[in-house]
Amino acid sequence: MKRIYYYHKTTDDVVDSHDQNFSLPDDYVILPNSRGAKIWSAIARRLAAGFGWLVFRFFDNVKVIGKEKLKQVDGGYFIYGNHTRPMGDVFTSLTIFPIKNFYAIAGQANWGIPFIGKYLVRYGGLPVGKDLKQSVKLIKAIKTVIKDKKGEVLIYPEAHVWPYYTKIRPFDATSMHFPVQLNAPSFVMTKTYHKRRFGKRPRVVVYIDGPFYPDQTLSRKEAQNKLHDEIQKTLIDRAKLSDYEYCEYVKK
């Protein structure tokens, strides 16, 4: 029997986190530079990637198509993906992309998850700002990751996770602000779901597409809109390849 989720709008949060109202203090350091932090960051990333391989990549029988496209870029880049697995999204991503300087933009509630928030999210998460001061810190951290560290920043433009959802929810062009501002390439990572020969849980196929570059001949707003349309279309076209609904979504 399918799990049923009810929603009013496509922007609804259908999954409750451990502490939805958790907030980070204003003096929170997004990218710690102490020696201890750097050592633990390297360890935590490898632990998370190993966990991703064992629990998510292997258990969900994940197949990745198009990973070779990442070699076309020499430097930092952004990744846009559909948000369809509460834990598996980021852990699986750590088995696809280089882990040394991999970061994901996430809501602050993720920092409130026991153990994971303090010891894993702390060293690979970029918290969405809840006020102007925090937002400015986020922008500076993203610039450091892309330009200085030549790393990767994962963005879920749909914001809230909808488990095993097989369509793409509408998202705003403002989510393209960062690659346009930094003139950085972007890739699209689309998860699709398919019937297994045995068992009810779906098989996962991940498609990598790109790179997509901001059009520097346009105004910033026009460039954001163009990049948004390209990335959204890619997500929608790939999502159509899903042929199995593990969960059902019903609009109230």
PDB file of C-alpha atoms in Angstrom:
ATOM      1  CA  MET A   1       0.000   0.000   0.000  1.00  0.00           C
ATOM      2  CA  LYS A   2       1.376   3.407  -1.018  1.00  0.00           C
ATOM      3  CA  ARG A   3       2.277   6.057   1.528  1.00  0.00           C
ATOM      4  CA  ILE A   4      -0.029   9.042   0.931  1.00  0.00           C
ATOM      5  CA  TYR A   5       1.015  12.669   1.460  1.00  0.00           C
ATOM      6  CA  TYR A   6      -1.543  15.463   1.491  1.00  0.00           C
ATOM      7  CA  TYR A   7      -0.710  19.028   0.507  1.00  0.00           C
ATOM      8  CA  HIS A   8      -2.347  22.374  -0.235  1.00  0.00           C
ATOM      9  CA  LYS A   9       0.435  23.998  -2.264  1.00  0.00           C
ATOM     10  CA  THR A  10       3.571  22.669  -3.945  1.00  0.00           C
ATOM     11  CA  THR A  11       5.574  24.752  -1.466  1.00  0.00           C
ATOM     12  CA  ASP A  12       4.197  22.815   1.533  1.00  0.00           C
ATOM     13  CA  ASP A  13       6.615  20.968   3.813  1.00  0.00           C
ATOM     14  CA  VAL A  14       5.215  17.431   3.982  1.00  0.00           C
ATOM     15  CA  VAL A  15       8.002  16.036   6.198  1.00  0.00           C
ATOM     16  CA  ASP A  16       8.526  17.283   9.749  1.00  0.00           C
ATOM     17  CA  SER A  17      12.127  17.622  10.881  1.00  0.00           C
ATOM     18  CA  HIS A  18      13.388  16.875  14.391  1.00  0.00           C
ATOM     19  CA  ASP A  19      13.337  20.564  15.349  1.00  0.00           C
ATOM     20  CA  GLN A  20      11.718  22.633  12.616  1.00  0.00           C
ATOM     21  CA  ASN A  21      12.299  25.897  14.514  1.00  0.00           C
ATOM     22  CA  PHE A  22      15.981  25.335  15.249  1.00  0.00           C
ATOM     23  CA  SER A  23      18.059  28.465  14.638  1.00  0.00           C
ATOM     24  CA  LEU A  24      21.787  29.048  14.525  1.00  0.00           C
ATOM     25  CA  PRO A  25      23.285  31.985  16.447  1.00  0.00           C
ATOM     26  CA  ASP A  26      24.408  35.051  14.500  1.00  0.00           C
ATOM     27  CA  ASP A  27      28.045  34.389  15.420  1.00  0.00           C
ATOM     28  CA  TYR A  28      27.943  30.910  13.859  1.00  0.00           C
ATOM     29  CA  VAL A  29      31.022  30.323  11.677  1.00  0.00           C
ATOM     30  CA  ILE A  30      29.893  28.664   8.440  1.00  0.00           C
ATOM     31  CA  LEU A  31      33.354  27.615   7.231  1.00  0.00           C
ATOM     32  CA  PRO A  32      35.535  26.868  10.291  1.00  0.00           C
ATOM     33  CA  ASN A  33      39.260  27.118   9.594  1.00  0.00           C
ATOM     34  CA  SER A  34      40.812  25.671  12.750  1.00  0.00           C
ATOM     35  CA  ARG A  35      43.172  22.738  12.382  1.00  0.00           C
ATOM     36  CA  GLY A  36      40.825  20.483  14.342  1.00  0.00           C
ATOM     37  CA  ALA A  37      37.878  21.486  12.159  1.00  0.00           C
ATOM     38  CA  LYS A  38      39.816  20.739   8.967  1.00  0.00           C
ATOM     39  CA  ILE A  39      40.862  17.311  10.249  1.00  0.00           C
ATOM     40  CA  TRP A  40      37.359  16.382  11.364  1.00  0.00           C
ATOM     41  CA  SER A  41      35.866  17.764   8.139  1.00  0.00           C
ATOM     42  CA  ALA A  42      37.991  15.346   6.104  1.00  0.00           C
ATOM     43  CA  ILE A  43      37.011  12.445   8.381  1.00  0.00           C
ATOM     44  CA  ALA A  44      33.314  13.377   8.478  1.00  0.00           C
ATOM     45  CA  ARG A  45      33.110  13.658   4.701  1.00  0.00           C
ATOM     46  CA  ARG A  46      34.596  10.195   4.241  1.00  0.00           C
ATOM     47  CA  LEU A  47      32.297   8.722   6.873  1.00  0.00           C
ATOM     48  CA  ALA A  48      29.287  10.330   5.199  1.00  0.00           C
ATOM     49  CA  ALA A  49      30.374   9.125   1.758  1.00  0.00           C
ATOM     50  CA  GLY A  50      30.915   5.598   3.082  1.00  0.00           C
ATOM     51  CA  PHE A  51      27.499   5.704   4.721  1.00  0.00           C
ATOM     52  CA  GLY A  52      26.059   6.902   1.416  1.00  0.00           C
ATOM     53  CA  TRP A  53      27.582   3.985  -0.473  1.00  0.00           C
ATOM     54  CA  LEU A  54      26.478   1.324   2.001  1.00  0.00           C
ATOM     55  CA  VAL A  55      23.023   2.533   2.996  1.00  0.00           C
ATOM     56  CA  PHE A  56      21.752   4.535   0.042  1.00  0.00           C
ATOM     57  CA  ARG A  57      23.736   3.828  -3.102  1.00  0.00           C
ATOM     58  CA  PHE A  58      23.768   0.057  -2.585  1.00  0.00           C
ATOM     59  CA  PHE A  59      20.427  -0.394  -0.798  1.00  0.00           C
ATOM     60  CA  ASP A  60      18.497   1.683  -3.335  1.00  0.00           C
ATOM     61  CA  ASN A  61      20.429   0.151  -6.225  1.00  0.00           C
ATOM     62  CA  VAL A  62      21.339   3.628  -7.504  1.00  0.00           C
ATOM     63  CA  LYS A  63      22.590   3.959 -11.066  1.00  0.00           C
ATOM     64  CA  VAL A  64      24.255   7.194 -12.223  1.00  0.00           C
ATOM     65  CA  ILE A  65      24.154   8.265 -15.869  1.00  0.00           C
ATOM     66  CA  GLY A  66      26.200  11.177 -17.211  1.00  0.00           C
ATOM     67  CA  LYS A  67      28.817  11.540 -14.465  1.00  0.00           C
ATOM     68  CA  GLU A  68      31.523  11.941 -17.121  1.00  0.00           C
ATOM     69  CA  LYS A  69      30.072  15.378 -17.956  1.00  0.00           C
ATOM     70  CA  LEU A  70      31.560  16.739 -14.733  1.00  0.00           C
ATOM     71  CA  LYS A  71      35.022  16.504 -16.301  1.00  0.00           C
ATOM     72  CA  GLN A  72      34.114  19.319 -18.689  1.00  0.00           C
ATOM     73  CA  VAL A  73      34.528  21.839 -15.863  1.00  0.00           C
ATOM     74  CA  ASP A  74      37.798  22.802 -14.211  1.00  0.00           C
ATOM     75  CA  GLY A  75      36.856  24.743 -11.106  1.00  0.00           C
ATOM     76  CA  GLY A  76      33.894  25.296  -8.835  1.00  0.00           C
ATOM     77  CA  TYR A  77      30.321  24.701  -9.900  1.00  0.00           C
ATOM     78  CA  PHE A  78      26.728  24.492  -8.685  1.00  0.00           C
ATOM     79  CA  ILE A  79      24.426  21.462  -8.722  1.00  0.00           C
ATOM     80  CA  TYR A  80      20.637  21.722  -8.943  1.00  0.00           C
ATOM     81  CA  GLY A  81      18.593  18.678  -7.978  1.00  0.00           C
ATOM     82  CA  ASN A  82      15.074  17.537  -7.202  1.00  0.00           C
ATOM     83  CA  HIS A  83      14.609  17.052  -3.460  1.00  0.00           C
ATOM     84  CA  THR A  84      12.980  13.629  -3.073  1.00  0.00           C
ATOM     85  CA  ARG A  85      14.760  11.750  -0.277  1.00  0.00           C
ATOM     86  CA  PRO A  86      15.112  13.204   3.236  1.00  0.00           C
ATOM     87  CA  MET A  87      18.464  11.587   4.011  1.00  0.00           C
ATOM     88  CA  GLY A  88      19.463   9.892   0.800  1.00  0.00           C
ATOM     89  CA  ASP A  89      19.728  13.017  -1.345  1.00  0.00           C
ATOM     90  CA  VAL A  90      22.894  14.431   0.192  1.00  0.00           C
ATOM     91  CA  PHE A  91      24.472  11.120   1.208  1.00  0.00           C
ATOM     92  CA  THR A  92      24.051   9.743  -2.325  1.00  0.00           C
ATOM     93  CA  SER A  93      25.445  12.984  -3.770  1.00  0.00           C
ATOM     94  CA  LEU A  94      28.632  12.386  -1.804  1.00  0.00           C
ATOM     95  CA  THR A  95      29.120   9.194  -3.819  1.00  0.00           C
ATOM     96  CA  ILE A  96      28.784  11.083  -7.132  1.00  0.00           C
ATOM     97  CA  PHE A  97      30.676  14.357  -6.700  1.00  0.00           C
ATOM     98  CA  PRO A  98      34.160  15.050  -5.279  1.00  0.00           C
ATOM     99  CA  ILE A  99      33.808  15.192  -1.501  1.00  0.00           C
ATOM    100  CA  LYS A 100      36.774  17.360  -0.481  1.00  0.00           C
ATOM    101  CA  ASN A 101      34.943  20.664  -0.932  1.00  0.00           C
ATOM    102  CA  PHE A 102      31.348  19.530  -1.409  1.00  0.00           C
ATOM    103  CA  TYR A 103      28.685  21.639   0.297  1.00  0.00           C
ATOM    104  CA  ALA A 104      24.882  21.728   0.275  1.00  0.00           C
ATOM    105  CA  ILE A 105      22.619  24.679   1.009  1.00  0.00           C
ATOM    106  CA  ALA A 106      20.113  23.614   3.648  1.00  0.00           C
ATOM    107  CA  GLY A 107      17.560  24.933   6.083  1.00  0.00           C
ATOM    108  CA  GLN A 108      18.792  25.546   9.614  1.00  0.00           C
ATOM    109  CA  ALA A 109      16.500  22.819  10.977  1.00  0.00           C
ATOM    110  CA  ASN A 110      19.059  20.293   9.682  1.00  0.00           C
ATOM    111  CA  TRP A 111      21.561  21.566  12.255  1.00  0.00           C
ATOM    112  CA  GLY A 112      19.114  20.542  14.972  1.00  0.00           C
ATOM    113  CA  ILE A 113      19.232  16.842  14.059  1.00  0.00           C
ATOM    114  CA  PRO A 114      20.970  14.934  16.892  1.00  0.00           C
ATOM    115  CA  PHE A 115      24.593  13.961  16.088  1.00  0.00           C
ATOM    116  CA  ILE A 116      24.190  14.417  12.309  1.00  0.00           C
ATOM    117  CA  GLY A 117      23.562  18.146  12.679  1.00  0.00           C
ATOM    118  CA  LYS A 118      26.571  18.717  14.901  1.00  0.00           C
ATOM    119  CA  TYR A 119      29.119  16.359  13.410  1.00  0.00           C
ATOM    120  CA  LEU A 120      28.169  15.941   9.721  1.00  0.00           C
ATOM    121  CA  VAL A 121      25.954  18.807   8.551  1.00  0.00           C
ATOM    122  CA  ARG A 122      28.280  21.186  10.414  1.00  0.00           C
ATOM    123  CA  TYR A 123      31.123  20.405   8.012  1.00  0.00           C
ATOM    124  CA  GLY A 124      29.299  20.285   4.693  1.00  0.00           C
ATOM    125  CA  GLY A 125      26.200  22.405   5.106  1.00  0.00           C
ATOM    126  CA  LEU A 126      25.616  26.029   4.163  1.00  0.00           C
ATOM    127  CA  PRO A 127      22.711  27.333   6.281  1.00  0.00           C
ATOM    128  CA  VAL A 128      20.000  29.423   4.652  1.00  0.00           C
ATOM    129  CA  GLY A 129      19.990  32.823   6.350  1.00  0.00           C
ATOM    130  CA  LYS A 130      16.984  33.819   8.431  1.00  0.00           C
ATOM    131  CA  ASP A 131      17.836  37.516   8.346  1.00  0.00           C
ATOM    132  CA  LEU A 132      19.976  39.927   6.317  1.00  0.00           C
ATOM    133  CA  LYS A 133      23.102  39.421   8.425  1.00  0.00           C
ATOM    134  CA  GLN A 134      22.985  35.641   8.080  1.00  0.00           C
ATOM    135  CA  SER A 135      22.202  35.883   4.350  1.00  0.00           C
ATOM    136  CA  VAL A 136      25.279  38.033   3.776  1.00  0.00           C
ATOM    137  CA  LYS A 137      27.405  35.416   5.586  1.00  0.00           C
ATOM    138  CA  LEU A 138      25.931  32.693   3.378  1.00  0.00           C
ATOM    139  CA  ILE A 139      26.775  34.616   0.194  1.00  0.00           C
ATOM    140  CA  LYS A 140      30.368  35.103   1.346  1.00  0.00           C
ATOM    141  CA  ALA A 141      30.693  31.403   2.222  1.00  0.00           C
ATOM    142  CA  ILE A 142      29.362  30.308  -1.175  1.00  0.00           C
ATOM    143  CA  LYS A 143      31.807  32.632  -2.938  1.00  0.00           C
ATOM    144  CA  THR A 144      34.661  31.106  -0.927  1.00  0.00           C
ATOM    145  CA  VAL A 145      33.611  27.559  -1.821  1.00  0.00           C
ATOM    146  CA  ILE A 146      33.210  28.255  -5.553  1.00  0.00           C
ATOM    147  CA  LYS A 147      36.071  30.675  -6.213  1.00  0.00           C
ATOM    148  CA  ASP A 148      38.706  29.866  -3.580  1.00  0.00           C
ATOM    149  CA  LYS A 149      38.118  26.209  -2.794  1.00  0.00           C
ATOM    150  CA  LYS A 150      36.933  25.363  -6.357  1.00  0.00           C
ATOM    151  CA  GLY A 151      34.311  23.180  -4.764  1.00  0.00           C
ATOM    152  CA  GLU A 152      30.709  22.247  -5.455  1.00  0.00           C
ATOM    153  CA  VAL A 153      27.524  23.710  -3.986  1.00  0.00           C
ATOM    154  CA  LEU A 154      24.345  21.631  -4.104  1.00  0.00           C
ATOM    155  CA  ILE A 155      21.053  23.534  -4.266  1.00  0.00           C
ATOM    156  CA  TYR A 156      17.538  22.134  -4.014  1.00  0.00           C
ATOM    157  CA  PRO A 157      15.473  24.905  -5.651  1.00  0.00           C
ATOM    158  CA  GLU A 158      12.207  23.194  -4.641  1.00  0.00           C
ATOM    159  CA  ALA A 159      13.329  23.799  -1.018  1.00  0.00           C
ATOM    160  CA  HIS A 160      11.218  21.208   0.828  1.00  0.00           C
ATOM    161  CA  VAL A 161      11.697  17.473   0.440  1.00  0.00           C
ATOM    162  CA  TRP A 162       8.831  15.430  -1.039  1.00  0.00           C
ATOM    163  CA  PRO A 163       9.801  11.752  -0.641  1.00  0.00           C
ATOM    164  CA  TYR A 164       9.954   9.842  -3.915  1.00  0.00           C
ATOM    165  CA  TYR A 165       7.989  12.500  -5.797  1.00  0.00           C
ATOM    166  CA  THR A 166       8.241  11.863  -9.535  1.00  0.00           C
ATOM    167  CA  LYS A 167       7.491  15.351 -10.846  1.00  0.00           C
ATOM    168  CA  ILE A 168       9.232  18.712 -10.533  1.00  0.00           C
ATOM    169  CA  ARG A 169       7.642  21.373  -8.377  1.00  0.00           C
ATOM    170  CA  PRO A 170       7.743  25.023  -9.547  1.00  0.00           C
ATOM    171  CA  PHE A 171      10.640  27.087  -8.219  1.00  0.00           C
ATOM    172  CA  ASP A 172      11.637  30.720  -8.543  1.00  0.00           C
ATOM    173  CA  ALA A 173      14.415  32.127 -10.718  1.00  0.00           C
ATOM    174  CA  THR A 174      16.005  33.679  -7.626  1.00  0.00           C
ATOM    175  CA  SER A 175      17.556  30.262  -6.969  1.00  0.00           C
ATOM    176  CA  MET A 176      19.856  31.048  -9.937  1.00  0.00           C
ATOM    177  CA  HIS A 177      21.249  34.139  -8.229  1.00  0.00           C
ATOM    178  CA  PHE A 178      24.532  32.537  -7.179  1.00  0.00           C
ATOM    179  CA  PRO A 179      25.818  31.082 -10.480  1.00  0.00           C
ATOM    180  CA  VAL A 180      24.894  34.309 -12.289  1.00  0.00           C
ATOM    181  CA  GLN A 181      26.575  36.511  -9.697  1.00  0.00           C
ATOM    182  CA  LEU A 182      29.743  34.385  -9.658  1.00  0.00           C
ATOM    183  CA  ASN A 183      29.642  33.508 -13.394  1.00  0.00           C
ATOM    184  CA  ALA A 184      29.975  29.831 -12.511  1.00  0.00           C
ATOM    185  CA  PRO A 185      28.692  26.746 -14.356  1.00  0.00           C
ATOM    186  CA  SER A 186      25.863  24.560 -13.102  1.00  0.00           C
ATOM    187  CA  PHE A 187      24.930  20.910 -13.437  1.00  0.00           C
ATOM    188  CA  VAL A 188      21.536  19.284 -13.039  1.00  0.00           C
ATOM    189  CA  MET A 189      21.101  16.108 -10.981  1.00  0.00           C
ATOM    190  CA  THR A 190      17.694  14.476 -11.480  1.00  0.00           C
ATOM    191  CA  LYS A 191      16.614  11.428  -9.502  1.00  0.00           C
ATOM    192  CA  THR A 192      14.095   9.134 -11.216  1.00  0.00           C
ATOM    193  CA  TYR A 193      12.272   6.134  -9.780  1.00  0.00           C
ATOM    194  CA  HIS A 194      11.643   2.720 -11.333  1.00  0.00           C
ATOM    195  CA  LYS A 195      10.010  -0.578 -10.427  1.00  0.00           C
ATOM    196  CA  ARG A 196      12.294  -3.259  -9.075  1.00  0.00           C
ATOM    197  CA  ARG A 197      11.973  -6.892 -10.013  1.00  0.00           C
ATOM    198  CA  PHE A 198      11.663  -7.733  -6.326  1.00  0.00           C
ATOM    199  CA  GLY A 199      10.432  -5.566  -3.464  1.00  0.00           C
ATOM    200  CA  LYS A 200       8.329  -2.433  -3.267  1.00  0.00           C
ATOM    201  CA  ARG A 201      11.026   0.202  -2.820  1.00  0.00           C
ATOM    202  CA  PRO A 202      11.915   1.812  -6.145  1.00  0.00           C
ATOM    203  CA  ARG A 203      15.190   1.560  -7.999  1.00  0.00           C
ATOM    204  CA  VAL A 204      16.882   4.951  -8.391  1.00  0.00           C
ATOM    205  CA  VAL A 205      18.468   6.272 -11.580  1.00  0.00           C
ATOM    206  CA  VAL A 206      20.291   9.602 -11.328  1.00  0.00           C
ATOM    207  CA  TYR A 207      20.908  11.683 -14.448  1.00  0.00           C
ATOM    208  CA  ILE A 208      23.660  14.305 -14.618  1.00  0.00           C
ATOM    209  CA  ASP A 209      23.233  17.051 -17.232  1.00  0.00           C
ATOM    210  CA  GLY A 210      25.251  20.149 -18.077  1.00  0.00           C
ATOM    211  CA  PRO A 211      27.236  22.211 -17.739  1.00  0.00           C
ATOM    212  CA  PHE A 212      24.972  25.231 -18.038  1.00  0.00           C
ATOM    213  CA  TYR A 213      26.602  28.671 -18.101  1.00  0.00           C
ATOM    214  CA  PRO A 214      25.064  32.065 -17.272  1.00  0.00           C
ATOM    215  CA  ASP A 215      24.584  34.303 -20.305  1.00  0.00           C
ATOM    216  CA  GLN A 216      26.834  37.261 -19.538  1.00  0.00           C
ATOM    217  CA  THR A 217      25.394  39.299 -22.441  1.00  0.00           C
ATOM    218  CA  LEU A 218      22.104  39.671 -20.541  1.00  0.00           C
ATOM    219  CA  SER A 219      21.192  41.680 -17.482  1.00  0.00           C
ATOM    220  CA  ARG A 220      21.460  39.825 -14.185  1.00  0.00           C
ATOM    221  CA  LYS A 221      17.709  39.288 -13.956  1.00  0.00           C
ATOM    222  CA  GLU A 222      17.443  38.156 -17.572  1.00  0.00           C
ATOM    223  CA  ALA A 223      20.389  35.780 -17.096  1.00  0.00           C
ATOM    224  CA  GLN A 224      18.736  34.297 -14.003  1.00  0.00           C
ATOM    225  CA  ASN A 225      15.493  33.757 -15.896  1.00  0.00           C
ATOM    226  CA  LYS A 226      17.251  32.114 -18.833  1.00  0.00           C
ATOM    227  CA  LEU A 227      19.307  29.803 -16.610  1.00  0.00           C
ATOM    228  CA  HIS A 228      16.193  28.986 -14.589  1.00  0.00           C
ATOM    229  CA  ASP A 229      14.285  27.977 -17.718  1.00  0.00           C
ATOM    230  CA  GLU A 230      17.153  25.755 -18.930  1.00  0.00           C
ATOM    231  CA  ILE A 231      17.589  23.995 -15.596  1.00  0.00           C
ATOM    232  CA  GLN A 232      13.870  23.637 -14.930  1.00  0.00           C
ATOM    233  CA  LYS A 233      13.264  22.163 -18.403  1.00  0.00           C
ATOM    234  CA  THR A 234      16.096  19.670 -17.908  1.00  0.00           C
ATOM    235  CA  LEU A 235      14.697  18.567 -14.549  1.00  0.00           C
ATOM    236  CA  ILE A 236      11.182  18.200 -15.963  1.00  0.00           C
ATOM    237  CA  ASP A 237      12.321  16.258 -19.040  1.00  0.00           C
ATOM    238  CA  ARG A 238      14.419  13.854 -16.986  1.00  0.00           C
ATOM    239  CA  ALA A 239      11.735  13.407 -14.323  1.00  0.00           C
ATOM    240  CA  LYS A 240       9.375  12.164 -17.020  1.00  0.00           C
ATOM    241  CA  LEU A 241      11.568   9.045 -17.231  1.00  0.00           C
ATOM    242  CA  SER A 242      10.239   7.879 -13.841  1.00  0.00           C
ATOM    243  CA  ASP A 243       7.833   4.991 -14.304  1.00  0.00           C
ATOM    244  CA  TYR A 244       6.963   4.023 -10.728  1.00  0.00           C
ATOM    245  CA  GLU A 245       5.193   5.916  -7.929  1.00  0.00           C
ATOM    246  CA  TYR A 246       6.225   4.665  -4.519  1.00  0.00           C
ATOM    247  CA  CYS A 247       4.322   7.439  -2.732  1.00  0.00           C
ATOM    248  CA  GLU A 248       1.073   9.167  -3.664  1.00  0.00           C
ATOM    249  CA  TYR A 249       0.518  12.908  -3.377  1.00  0.00           C
ATOM    250  CA  VAL A 250      -3.043  14.169  -2.966  1.00  0.00           C
ATOM    251  CA  LYS A 251      -3.989  17.842  -3.108  1.00  0.00           C
ATOM    252  CA  LYS A 252      -6.501  18.864  -0.457  1.00  0.00           C
TER     253      LYS A 252
END
